[in-house]
mmCIF file of C-alpha atoms in Angstrom:
data_model
loop_
_atom_site.group_PDB
_atom_site.id
_atom_site.type_symbol
_atom_site.label_atom_id
_atom_site.label_comp_id
_atom_site.label_asym_id
_atom_site.label_seq_id
_atom_site.Cartn_x
_atom_site.Cartn_y
_atom_site.Cartn_z
ATOM 1 C CA UNK A 1 -19.787 22.762 -11.948
ATOM 2 C CA UNK A 2 -19.917 21.797 -15.500
ATOM 3 C CA UNK A 3 -17.973 18.938 -16.964
ATOM 4 C CA UNK A 4 -14.387 20.291 -18.923
ATOM 5 C CA UNK A 5 -13.287 19.018 -22.268
ATOM 6 C CA UNK A 6 -9.597 18.249 -21.857
ATOM 7 C CA UNK A 7 -8.776 16.361 -24.909
ATOM 8 C CA UNK A 8 -9.993 14.024 -27.738
ATOM 9 C CA UNK A 9 -10.324 10.329 -26.914
ATOM 10 C CA UNK A 10 -8.097 9.413 -29.728
ATOM 11 C CA UNK A 11 -5.640 11.596 -28.032
ATOM 12 C CA UNK A 12 -5.441 9.126 -25.454
ATOM 13 C CA UNK A 13 -2.706 6.445 -25.777
ATOM 14 C CA UNK A 14 -3.976 2.669 -24.394
ATOM 15 C CA UNK A 15 -2.011 2.391 -21.118
ATOM 16 C CA UNK A 16 -0.316 5.624 -20.745
ATOM 17 C CA UNK A 17 -1.241 8.318 -18.803
ATOM 18 C CA UNK A 18 -1.601 11.941 -20.316
ATOM 19 C CA UNK A 19 -1.411 15.259 -17.877
ATOM 20 C CA UNK A 20 -4.315 17.924 -18.172
ATOM 21 C CA UNK A 21 -5.139 20.971 -16.290
ATOM 22 C CA UNK A 22 -8.408 20.753 -15.231
ATOM 23 C CA UNK A 23 -9.772 24.238 -13.324
ATOM 24 C CA UNK A 24 -6.187 24.738 -12.217
ATOM 25 C CA UNK A 25 -5.726 21.097 -10.867
ATOM 26 C CA UNK A 26 -3.471 18.950 -12.750
ATOM 27 C CA UNK A 27 -5.054 15.471 -13.432
ATOM 28 C CA UNK A 28 -3.738 12.294 -15.037
ATOM 29 C CA UNK A 29 -6.056 10.806 -17.712
ATOM 30 C CA UNK A 30 -5.608 7.308 -18.464
ATOM 31 C CA UNK A 31 -7.173 4.928 -21.418
ATOM 32 C CA UNK A 32 -7.041 1.643 -20.543
ATOM 33 C CA UNK A 33 -6.773 -1.710 -22.753
ATOM 34 C CA UNK A 34 -10.514 -1.980 -22.639
ATOM 35 C CA UNK A 35 -10.891 1.730 -23.660
ATOM 36 C CA UNK A 36 -12.278 2.898 -20.298
ATOM 37 C CA UNK A 37 -10.851 6.196 -19.524
ATOM 38 C CA UNK A 38 -9.904 7.251 -15.718
ATOM 39 C CA UNK A 39 -8.873 10.606 -14.296
ATOM 40 C CA UNK A 40 -6.847 11.112 -10.932
ATOM 41 C CA UNK A 41 -5.001 13.529 -9.261
ATOM 42 C CA UNK A 42 -1.701 13.862 -11.408
ATOM 43 C CA UNK A 43 0.506 14.574 -8.071
ATOM 44 C CA UNK A 44 1.792 11.618 -5.952
ATOM 45 C CA UNK A 45 0.970 11.977 -2.336
ATOM 46 C CA UNK A 46 4.502 10.867 -1.297
ATOM 47 C CA UNK A 47 6.253 13.589 -3.345
ATOM 48 C CA UNK A 48 5.733 16.329 -5.551
ATOM 49 C CA UNK A 49 6.044 13.975 -8.608
ATOM 50 C CA UNK A 50 3.569 13.746 -11.491
ATOM 51 C CA UNK A 51 1.769 10.302 -11.709
ATOM 52 C CA UNK A 52 1.460 10.906 -15.720
ATOM 53 C CA UNK A 53 5.081 10.589 -16.045
ATOM 54 C CA UNK A 54 4.881 6.584 -14.396
ATOM 55 C CA UNK A 55 3.540 3.458 -15.686
ATOM 56 C CA UNK A 56 0.076 2.262 -16.000
ATOM 57 C CA UNK A 57 -0.805 -1.678 -15.855
ATOM 58 C CA UNK A 58 -4.313 -2.800 -15.738
ATOM 59 C CA UNK A 59 -6.357 0.006 -13.446
ATOM 60 C CA UNK A 60 -3.332 0.927 -11.736
ATOM 61 C CA UNK A 61 -0.596 3.737 -12.035
ATOM 62 C CA UNK A 62 2.783 3.695 -10.579
ATOM 63 C CA UNK A 63 4.879 6.897 -9.500
ATOM 64 C CA UNK A 64 7.931 6.553 -11.697
ATOM 65 C CA UNK A 65 10.262 7.991 -8.604
ATOM 66 C CA UNK A 66 9.312 5.793 -5.606
ATOM 67 C CA UNK A 67 7.268 3.096 -7.019
ATOM 68 C CA UNK A 68 3.897 3.844 -5.030
ATOM 69 C CA UNK A 69 1.031 2.283 -7.199
ATOM 70 C CA UNK A 70 -2.528 4.117 -7.148
ATOM 71 C CA UNK A 71 -5.961 2.626 -7.802
ATOM 72 C CA UNK A 72 -7.340 4.280 -11.023
ATOM 73 C CA UNK A 73 -10.731 3.792 -9.737
ATOM 74 C CA UNK A 74 -10.345 4.815 -5.906
ATOM 75 C CA UNK A 75 -7.046 6.464 -5.980
ATOM 76 C CA UNK A 76 -5.801 4.462 -3.069
ATOM 77 C CA UNK A 77 -1.944 3.624 -2.770
ATOM 78 C CA UNK A 78 -1.979 0.516 -3.044
ATOM 79 C CA UNK A 79 1.818 0.179 -1.391
ATOM 80 C CA UNK A 80 3.825 2.322 0.212
ATOM 81 C CA UNK A 81 5.844 4.717 0.379
ATOM 82 C CA UNK A 82 2.550 6.803 -0.157
ATOM 83 C CA UNK A 83 -0.503 6.536 2.280
ATOM 84 C CA UNK A 84 -2.569 9.152 0.964
ATOM 85 C CA UNK A 85 -5.143 8.874 -1.782
ATOM 86 C CA UNK A 86 -5.201 11.219 -4.911
ATOM 87 C CA UNK A 87 -8.286 12.708 -5.981
ATOM 88 C CA UNK A 88 -10.704 10.703 -8.324
ATOM 89 C CA UNK A 89 -12.488 12.507 -10.823
ATOM 90 C CA UNK A 90 -15.808 11.997 -13.226
ATOM 91 C CA UNK A 91 -15.151 11.004 -16.419
ATOM 92 C CA UNK A 92 -17.416 11.672 -19.536
ATOM 93 C CA UNK A 93 -17.247 10.692 -23.410
ATOM 94 C CA UNK A 94 -19.311 13.035 -25.641
ATOM 95 C CA UNK A 95 -18.825 13.289 -29.276
ATOM 96 C CA UNK A 96 -15.341 12.001 -29.413
ATOM 97 C CA UNK A 97 -14.195 14.125 -26.543
ATOM 98 C CA UNK A 98 -12.819 13.167 -23.164
ATOM 99 C CA UNK A 99 -14.991 15.447 -20.431
ATOM 100 C CA UNK A 100 -14.057 15.743 -16.556
ATOM 101 C CA UNK A 101 -15.914 17.088 -13.545
ATOM 102 C CA UNK A 102 -13.477 19.396 -11.791
ATOM 103 C CA UNK A 103 -15.171 18.687 -8.413
ATOM 104 C CA UNK A 104 -13.375 15.174 -6.982
ATOM 105 C CA UNK A 105 -15.812 12.187 -6.503
ATOM 106 C CA UNK A 106 -16.357 10.860 -3.056
ATOM 107 C CA UNK A 107 -14.697 7.567 -3.210
ATOM 108 C CA UNK A 108 -14.935 4.994 -0.028
ATOM 109 C CA UNK A 109 -11.066 4.544 0.775
#
C-alpha cells in the first residue's frame, strides 16, 4: 500500500509525540532532537493507553500510566509491565510532509 500523508514535518514538536490515524490504526509520530521521525503503534500493549500522551526521551517513548518504555526503532518494550511490542511503521519525509506506510515493518525483536 502507498504511504499516507499524516502531517507537515513542522507540525511535529521535538521530543513530543503526535497522535495520527493511518488506515484506521492509531499511530504515535515522534520527531527526535536530530530531526529523525519515528512512527509506532499508539496503543500500549499493557493497557489501552495512548502512547502519544507519554514521555519521549532519546529513542524511547514511555507510557504515562504504567511506565513501560518502548523503543521507537523496534517497538520493543524495554521494561515491564508491557512485554509485547507495538508495531513500527516506515516514515518518509517529502516536500515538508510526513508520510507513513500503513503496513507495519518487519522488525527483529
